[in-house]
Short mmCIF file of C-alpha atoms in Angstrom, two decimals:
data_model
loop_
_atom_site.label_atom_id
_atom_site.label_comp_id
_atom_site.label_asym_id
_atom_site.label_seq_id
_atom_site.Cartn_x
_atom_site.Cartn_y
_atom_site.Cartn_z
CA MET A 1 0.00 0.00 0.00
CA ILE A 2 1.01 3.65 -0.43
CA PRO A 3 1.70 4.88 3.13
CA GLU A 4 0.19 8.07 4.51
CA ASP A 5 3.69 9.07 5.63
CA ASN A 6 6.90 8.41 3.74
CA ARG A 7 8.70 5.40 5.23
CA PHE A 8 12.15 6.97 4.80
CA GLU A 9 14.06 9.25 7.18
CA SER A 10 13.48 12.77 5.84
CA ASP A 11 16.24 14.55 7.79
CA PRO A 12 19.69 13.89 6.25
CA ALA A 13 21.32 14.59 9.62
CA ASP A 14 19.52 11.55 11.04
CA ALA A 15 20.47 9.29 8.13
CA LEU A 16 24.17 10.19 7.86
CA PRO A 17 27.13 9.60 10.20
CA GLU A 18 27.97 12.58 12.40
CA ASP A 19 31.06 13.01 10.22
CA PRO A 20 30.24 11.75 6.71
CA GLY A 21 33.83 12.33 5.60
CA LEU A 22 33.17 15.13 3.13
CA PRO A 23 35.90 17.68 2.28
CA ALA A 24 36.09 20.80 4.43
CA GLY A 25 33.23 23.18 3.65
CA TRP A 26 31.16 20.54 1.84
CA HIS A 27 27.78 19.50 3.23
CA ALA A 28 24.77 17.32 2.48
CA ASP A 29 21.10 18.28 2.55
CA ALA A 30 17.74 17.46 0.99
CA PRO A 31 17.09 19.13 -2.39
CA ASP A 32 14.09 21.37 -2.98
CA GLY A 33 12.20 19.77 -5.85
CA ALA A 34 10.12 22.93 -6.31
CA ASP A 35 13.22 25.04 -7.00
CA ARG A 36 13.80 25.46 -10.71
CA ALA A 37 17.58 25.88 -10.41
CA THR A 38 17.85 22.70 -8.34
CA VAL A 39 15.94 20.65 -10.92
CA GLU A 40 18.09 22.08 -13.71
CA ARG A 41 21.29 21.22 -11.85
CA LEU A 42 20.17 17.67 -11.07
CA THR A 43 19.25 17.21 -14.73
CA GLU A 44 22.71 18.44 -15.71
CA LEU A 45 24.34 15.95 -13.32
CA LEU A 46 22.19 13.07 -14.56
CA ARG A 47 22.93 13.84 -18.20
CA GLY A 48 26.66 14.02 -17.46
CA HIS A 49 26.40 10.64 -15.76
CA GLU A 50 24.70 9.18 -18.85
CA ARG A 51 27.24 10.65 -21.27
CA ALA A 52 30.14 9.20 -19.28
CA GLY A 53 28.49 5.80 -18.89
CA ARG A 54 27.05 5.14 -22.35
CA GLY A 55 28.27 7.96 -24.59
CA TRP A 56 25.09 10.02 -24.89
CA ALA A 57 22.48 11.69 -22.67
CA GLY A 58 18.75 11.13 -22.82
CA ALA A 59 17.39 12.30 -19.46
CA GLY A 60 15.33 15.45 -19.07
CA GLU A 61 13.83 17.45 -16.24
CA ASP A 62 10.76 15.22 -16.12
CA ASP A 63 13.00 12.28 -15.18
CA VAL A 64 14.37 14.29 -12.26
CA LEU A 65 10.94 15.44 -11.14
CA VAL A 66 9.86 11.81 -10.81
CA GLU A 67 12.41 11.58 -7.99
CA VAL A 68 12.16 14.99 -6.30
CA SER A 69 8.62 16.34 -6.82
CA ASP A 70 6.02 16.24 -4.05
CA HIS A 71 4.22 13.45 -5.87
CA GLY A 72 7.38 11.38 -6.18
CA LEU A 73 8.29 11.86 -2.54
CA ALA A 74 5.37 9.71 -1.43
CA MET A 75 7.70 6.73 -1.93
CA ARG A 76 11.14 8.38 -2.22
CA GLU A 77 13.75 10.47 -0.44
CA ASN A 78 16.69 12.42 -1.84
CA LEU A 79 20.09 13.68 -0.75
CA VAL A 80 22.49 16.10 -2.44
CA VAL A 81 26.09 16.97 -1.59
CA ARG A 82 27.17 20.58 -2.08
CA ASP A 83 30.63 22.11 -2.37
CA PRO A 84 31.63 25.25 -0.37
CA ASP A 85 29.97 27.44 -3.03
CA GLY A 86 26.67 25.60 -2.59
CA ARG A 87 26.88 23.89 -5.99
CA ILE A 88 25.38 20.39 -6.07
CA ARG A 89 28.11 17.87 -6.81
CA ALA A 90 26.36 14.57 -6.03
CA TRP A 91 22.81 13.27 -5.83
CA GLY A 92 21.26 10.18 -4.33
CA SER A 93 17.65 9.02 -4.44
CA VAL A 94 16.04 6.04 -2.72
CA HIS A 95 12.72 4.55 -3.85
CA ASP A 96 10.55 2.29 -1.69
CA ARG A 97 9.80 0.18 -4.78
CA ALA A 98 8.13 -2.87 -3.23
CA GLU A 99 8.38 -5.02 -0.15
CA GLY A 100 12.03 -6.01 0.28
CA ARG A 101 13.27 -3.97 -2.69
CA MET A 102 14.66 -0.42 -2.47
CA LEU A 103 15.94 1.27 -5.63
CA PHE A 104 18.93 3.59 -5.32
CA VAL A 105 20.10 6.32 -7.71
CA HIS A 106 23.78 7.26 -7.27
CA VAL A 107 25.15 10.17 -9.33
CA VAL A 108 28.45 12.01 -8.74
CA ASP A 109 29.73 14.97 -10.75
CA ARG A 110 32.25 13.93 -13.40
CA GLU A 111 34.07 17.28 -13.16
CA ILE A 112 35.37 17.15 -9.56
CA ASP A 113 38.68 15.64 -8.49
CA GLU A 114 38.95 11.98 -7.53
CA ARG A 115 39.29 12.56 -3.79
CA ALA A 116 36.15 14.71 -3.59
CA ALA A 117 34.24 12.32 -5.85
CA ASP A 118 35.16 9.35 -3.64
CA ALA A 119 34.01 11.23 -0.54
CA CYS A 120 30.69 12.13 -2.17
CA SER A 121 30.19 8.53 -3.23
CA ASP A 122 30.91 7.22 0.27
CA ALA A 123 28.40 9.67 1.76
CA LEU A 124 25.68 8.57 -0.68
CA PHE A 125 26.28 4.90 0.11
CA ALA A 126 26.23 5.52 3.88
CA TRP A 127 22.95 7.42 3.52
CA ALA A 128 21.42 4.68 1.35
CA GLU A 129 22.38 1.99 3.87
CA ALA A 130 20.74 3.96 6.68
CA GLN A 131 17.62 4.49 4.59
CA ALA A 132 17.49 0.75 3.78
CA LYS A 133 17.41 -0.01 7.49
CA VAL A 134 14.67 2.57 8.08
CA VAL A 135 12.40 1.42 5.25
CA GLY A 136 13.06 -2.23 6.02
CA ALA A 137 12.08 -1.71 9.64
CA ALA A 138 8.94 0.18 8.59
CA ARG A 139 7.95 -2.81 6.44
CA GLY A 140 8.78 -5.27 9.23
CA LEU A 141 11.68 -6.93 7.38
CA ALA A 142 14.84 -8.51 8.73
CA GLU A 143 16.75 -7.77 5.52
CA GLN A 144 16.37 -5.03 2.92
CA GLN A 145 17.74 -5.20 -0.59
CA ILE A 146 19.34 -2.14 -2.20
CA ASP A 147 18.97 -2.38 -5.98
CA THR A 148 20.99 0.02 -8.12
CA GLY A 149 22.13 0.11 -11.71
CA ALA A 150 25.16 0.96 -13.79
CA PHE A 151 26.03 1.22 -17.45
CA ALA A 152 28.09 -1.76 -18.58
CA ASP A 153 31.08 0.42 -19.50
CA ASP A 154 31.07 2.72 -16.46
CA VAL A 155 34.32 1.63 -14.80
CA ARG A 156 34.22 4.35 -12.11
CA GLN A 157 30.74 3.34 -11.00
CA HIS A 158 31.67 -0.34 -10.95
CA GLY A 159 34.63 0.34 -8.66
CA TRP A 160 32.52 2.30 -6.19
CA LEU A 161 29.82 -0.37 -6.14
CA GLU A 162 32.30 -3.16 -5.47
CA ASP A 163 33.98 -1.16 -2.69
CA ALA A 164 30.55 -0.54 -1.10
CA GLY A 165 29.76 -4.24 -0.97
CA PHE A 166 27.46 -4.49 -3.98
CA THR A 167 27.42 -7.50 -6.28
CA ARG A 168 26.72 -7.44 -10.01
CA VAL A 169 23.72 -9.74 -10.39
CA ARG A 170 22.20 -9.18 -13.84
CA THR A 171 22.81 -7.76 -17.30
CA TRP A 172 20.12 -6.04 -19.37
CA TRP A 173 20.02 -5.35 -23.08
CA GLN A 174 18.40 -2.02 -23.90
CA MET A 175 16.94 -2.70 -27.33
CA SER A 176 15.35 -0.56 -30.01
CA ARG A 177 13.49 -1.21 -33.25
CA SER A 178 12.83 1.29 -36.01
CA VAL A 179 9.22 1.79 -37.13
CA GLU A 180 8.08 2.47 -40.67
CA ALA A 181 4.88 4.35 -41.52
CA ALA A 182 3.54 1.35 -43.47
CA GLU A 183 3.59 -0.73 -40.27
CA ALA A 184 0.45 1.08 -39.14
CA GLU A 185 -1.24 -1.73 -41.14
CA LEU A 186 0.57 -4.46 -39.19
CA VAL A 187 -2.67 -5.20 -37.31
CA PRO A 188 -6.25 -4.33 -38.31
CA ASP A 189 -6.72 -1.87 -35.44
CA PRO A 190 -4.36 -1.38 -32.44
CA ALA A 191 -7.41 -0.58 -30.31
CA ARG A 192 -8.88 -4.04 -30.83
CA TRP A 193 -8.15 -6.97 -33.10
CA GLU A 194 -8.26 -10.75 -33.02
CA ARG A 195 -5.97 -13.52 -34.16
CA LYS A 196 -6.36 -17.29 -33.72
CA GLY A 197 -8.81 -16.99 -30.86
CA VAL A 198 -6.90 -14.30 -28.97
CA VAL A 199 -8.34 -10.78 -28.67
CA PHE A 200 -5.90 -7.91 -28.32
CA ARG A 201 -7.46 -4.70 -27.00
CA LEU A 202 -6.78 -1.46 -25.21
CA VAL A 203 -7.66 -1.24 -21.54
CA GLU A 204 -11.16 0.21 -21.44
CA ARG A 205 -11.64 3.76 -20.18
CA GLN A 206 -14.59 5.56 -18.69
CA GLY A 207 -16.15 8.86 -19.71
CA ASP A 208 -13.68 10.79 -17.54
CA GLY A 209 -10.74 9.18 -19.34
CA LEU A 210 -9.70 7.03 -16.40
CA PRO A 211 -9.28 3.31 -17.00
CA ASP A 212 -11.67 0.61 -15.96
CA VAL A 213 -10.59 -0.67 -12.55
CA GLU A 214 -11.23 -4.29 -13.45
CA ASP A 215 -9.04 -3.97 -16.53
CA LEU A 216 -6.25 -2.44 -14.44
CA ARG A 217 -6.59 -5.30 -12.00
CA ALA A 218 -6.40 -7.77 -14.89
CA VAL A 219 -3.18 -6.19 -16.20
CA HIS A 220 -1.67 -6.25 -12.71
CA ASP A 221 -2.70 -9.87 -12.12
CA VAL A 222 -1.28 -11.00 -15.47
CA LEU A 223 2.07 -9.29 -14.88
CA GLU A 224 2.32 -10.54 -11.30
CA GLY A 225 1.60 -14.06 -12.50
CA ALA A 226 3.87 -13.89 -15.54
CA PHE A 227 6.88 -12.65 -13.57
CA THR A 228 6.52 -14.76 -10.42
CA ASP A 229 9.53 -16.91 -11.26
CA HIS A 230 11.57 -14.18 -12.94
CA PHE A 231 14.75 -12.66 -11.55
CA ASN A 232 14.25 -10.47 -8.46
CA SER A 233 10.47 -10.49 -8.73
CA ALA A 234 8.96 -8.58 -5.80
CA GLU A 235 5.25 -8.68 -5.04
CA GLU A 236 3.67 -5.29 -5.57
CA THR A 237 0.13 -4.26 -4.68
CA LEU A 238 -2.18 -2.90 -7.37
CA GLN A 239 -2.03 0.51 -5.70
CA GLU A 240 1.78 0.54 -5.69
CA PHE A 241 1.89 -0.70 -9.28
CA VAL A 242 -0.46 1.96 -10.67
CA HIS A 243 1.07 4.75 -8.57
CA ARG A 244 4.58 3.91 -9.80
CA LEU A 245 3.69 3.60 -13.47
CA ARG A 246 1.73 6.85 -13.45
CA GLU A 247 4.92 8.60 -12.28
CA ASP A 248 6.64 7.79 -15.58
CA PRO A 249 6.81 11.00 -17.67
CA GLY A 250 5.77 8.95 -20.70
CA HIS A 251 2.73 7.36 -19.06
CA ARG A 252 -0.45 7.30 -21.15
CA TRP A 253 -3.59 5.29 -20.38
CA ASP A 254 -4.07 4.58 -24.09
CA HIS A 255 -0.82 2.59 -24.13
CA TRP A 256 -2.09 -0.28 -21.93
CA TRP A 257 -3.21 -3.46 -23.72
CA LEU A 258 -4.76 -6.75 -22.66
CA ALA A 259 -4.76 -10.05 -24.54
CA GLU A 260 -7.73 -12.31 -23.78
CA LEU A 261 -8.72 -15.83 -24.80
CA GLU A 262 -12.10 -16.76 -26.28
CA ASP A 263 -13.75 -16.96 -22.88
CA GLY A 264 -12.54 -13.48 -21.92
CA GLU A 265 -9.84 -14.86 -19.64
CA PRO A 266 -6.78 -12.55 -19.55
CA ALA A 267 -3.73 -14.21 -21.10
CA GLY A 268 -1.22 -11.40 -21.55
CA ALA A 269 -0.66 -7.69 -21.02
CA LEU A 270 1.55 -4.92 -22.36
CA VAL A 271 2.12 -1.55 -20.70
CA GLY A 272 3.66 0.98 -23.05
CA THR A 273 4.86 4.54 -22.63
CA VAL A 274 5.94 7.46 -24.80
CA SER A 275 9.64 8.21 -25.28
CA GLU A 276 9.55 11.90 -26.07
CA SER A 277 12.25 13.53 -28.18
CA ALA A 278 13.23 17.20 -28.40
CA THR A 279 15.06 16.73 -31.71
CA GLY A 280 12.84 14.41 -33.75
CA PRO A 281 9.86 12.07 -33.69
CA ASP A 282 8.81 10.52 -30.41
CA GLY A 283 9.09 6.79 -29.81
CA SER A 284 7.11 4.16 -27.94
CA TYR A 285 8.52 2.00 -25.17
CA VAL A 286 7.49 -1.41 -23.81
CA SER A 287 7.62 -0.97 -20.05
CA TYR A 288 6.05 -4.37 -19.33
CA LEU A 289 5.15 -7.38 -21.44
CA GLY A 290 3.89 -10.53 -19.74
CA VAL A 291 2.13 -13.71 -20.83
CA LEU A 292 0.69 -16.23 -18.40
CA GLU A 293 2.32 -19.65 -18.62
CA SER A 294 -1.03 -21.27 -19.40
CA ALA A 295 -1.34 -19.16 -22.57
CA ARG A 296 2.19 -19.42 -23.91
CA GLY A 297 2.69 -20.79 -27.40
CA ARG A 298 -0.41 -19.08 -28.77
CA GLY A 299 1.30 -16.01 -30.24
CA VAL A 300 0.21 -13.70 -27.42
CA ALA A 301 3.56 -11.95 -26.99
CA THR A 302 4.02 -11.58 -30.75
CA GLY A 303 0.51 -10.16 -31.08
CA LEU A 304 1.04 -7.60 -28.34
CA LEU A 305 4.35 -6.51 -29.86
CA ARG A 306 2.78 -6.18 -33.31
CA THR A 307 0.06 -4.06 -31.68
CA ILE A 308 2.43 -1.52 -30.12
CA ILE A 309 4.47 -1.34 -33.35
CA ALA A 310 1.31 -0.61 -35.36
CA ASP A 311 0.16 1.91 -32.77
CA ALA A 312 3.54 3.68 -32.87
CA ALA A 313 3.46 3.83 -36.66
CA SER A 314 -0.08 5.24 -36.67
CA ARG A 315 1.11 8.02 -34.34
CA GLY A 316 4.05 8.94 -36.59
CA ARG A 317 6.69 7.55 -34.23
CA ASP A 318 9.97 6.17 -35.49
CA ARG A 319 10.95 3.52 -32.92
CA VAL A 320 9.88 1.15 -30.16
CA GLY A 321 12.26 0.40 -27.29
CA LEU A 322 12.33 -2.27 -24.59
CA GLU A 323 14.58 -3.91 -22.01
CA VAL A 324 15.56 -7.59 -22.07
CA ASP A 325 17.07 -9.71 -19.32
CA ALA A 326 20.24 -10.97 -20.99
CA ASP A 327 20.41 -13.87 -18.54
CA SER A 328 16.78 -14.99 -18.82
CA PRO A 329 16.27 -18.69 -19.61
CA THR A 330 13.03 -17.95 -21.50
CA GLY A 331 14.79 -16.95 -24.71
CA ALA A 332 12.71 -13.79 -25.04
CA ASP A 333 15.61 -12.06 -26.77
CA GLY A 334 15.17 -14.46 -29.69
CA LEU A 335 11.62 -13.25 -30.25
CA TYR A 336 12.68 -9.60 -30.14
CA THR A 337 15.61 -10.14 -32.48
CA SER A 338 13.40 -12.02 -34.95
CA MET A 339 11.00 -9.06 -34.94
CA GLY A 340 13.70 -6.51 -35.69
CA TRP A 341 14.98 -5.34 -32.31
CA GLY A 342 18.70 -4.73 -31.78
CA THR A 343 20.73 -3.87 -28.69
CA LYS A 344 21.45 -0.15 -28.34
CA TYR A 345 23.38 -0.26 -25.05
CA VAL A 346 23.81 -2.49 -21.99
CA THR A 347 23.07 -1.89 -18.31
CA GLU A 348 23.60 -3.91 -15.15
CA SER A 349 21.83 -4.50 -11.84
CA TRP A 350 23.93 -4.40 -8.67
CA HIS A 351 22.51 -5.53 -5.32
CA ARG A 352 23.43 -5.36 -1.67
CA ASP A 353 21.41 -6.92 1.17
CA VAL A 354 21.34 -4.84 4.36
CA THR A 355 20.57 -6.38 7.75
CA VAL A 356 17.72 -4.36 9.26
CA ARG A 357 17.80 -5.77 12.78
#
């Protein structure tokens, strides 16, 4: 459930050692997400982190606001480290993602010297460990996982993670597929079509534009069931699931699809988003694609992918992106490759388990 009060410790002084080891004159505090200059600076830091890690930047202010806005803070907390001039040089964010799983963003300025960068990194890790204990205790857990990511080629980040006790646990292929205008005809109608006894349709919406609750529940149930045995699956309530996905800057209700069998029984689901571009056409993105084991082998996944491709083409978009578990035994990457997806860059998951009590 979404708590009435944030489960994290909001005061950095209570979540950091008395002496966090920062250089003289440097200090840590909580950023003001309503301050325009702060959001701009955090965006600058995040983009620098992306350029160093994968060669190009894609983040925008909306990605930062997910972490620092009042809405985002229902399940998150943030810390920044400032130099003697008050300039933000490092940023950490923790996200109470689901029971037993806390996401951690760790960004340090690429333009400061090694000694200062190491000190900033150490402070962010110490703060994250303290927050893991706090959120784990609030959820009644004995152990809390910290889940963070890194670009596959980011040597500096890898070194810090190893030194902080994190273990590299998974590799992810970030894939993209170009979309041609003619592919708008790939399916009869992305809103609703049928193939071999499977109906593919958009989640129904009411007169006020909000989705049908039963359809949302069906999507959630399908994805929970489809990913039960997948790597690092963490049970998430319907409320947590919808709240989190609505935070995505690219969220749109008309990008949620269900696949149903002849008797109306849900068999698969796809949650898509918009990947906006400031320099060209937008793209679509597959945030979630799941098929229940009982319905596999009936072309459900292929049908859902063809649907989002056709939808993207009909909207004048030029690509569809998705993430694939490179270590998955299901062979999903073979399906994506056969349908035209290729790997654009590679990321990694790094985990550390923190004893709560």
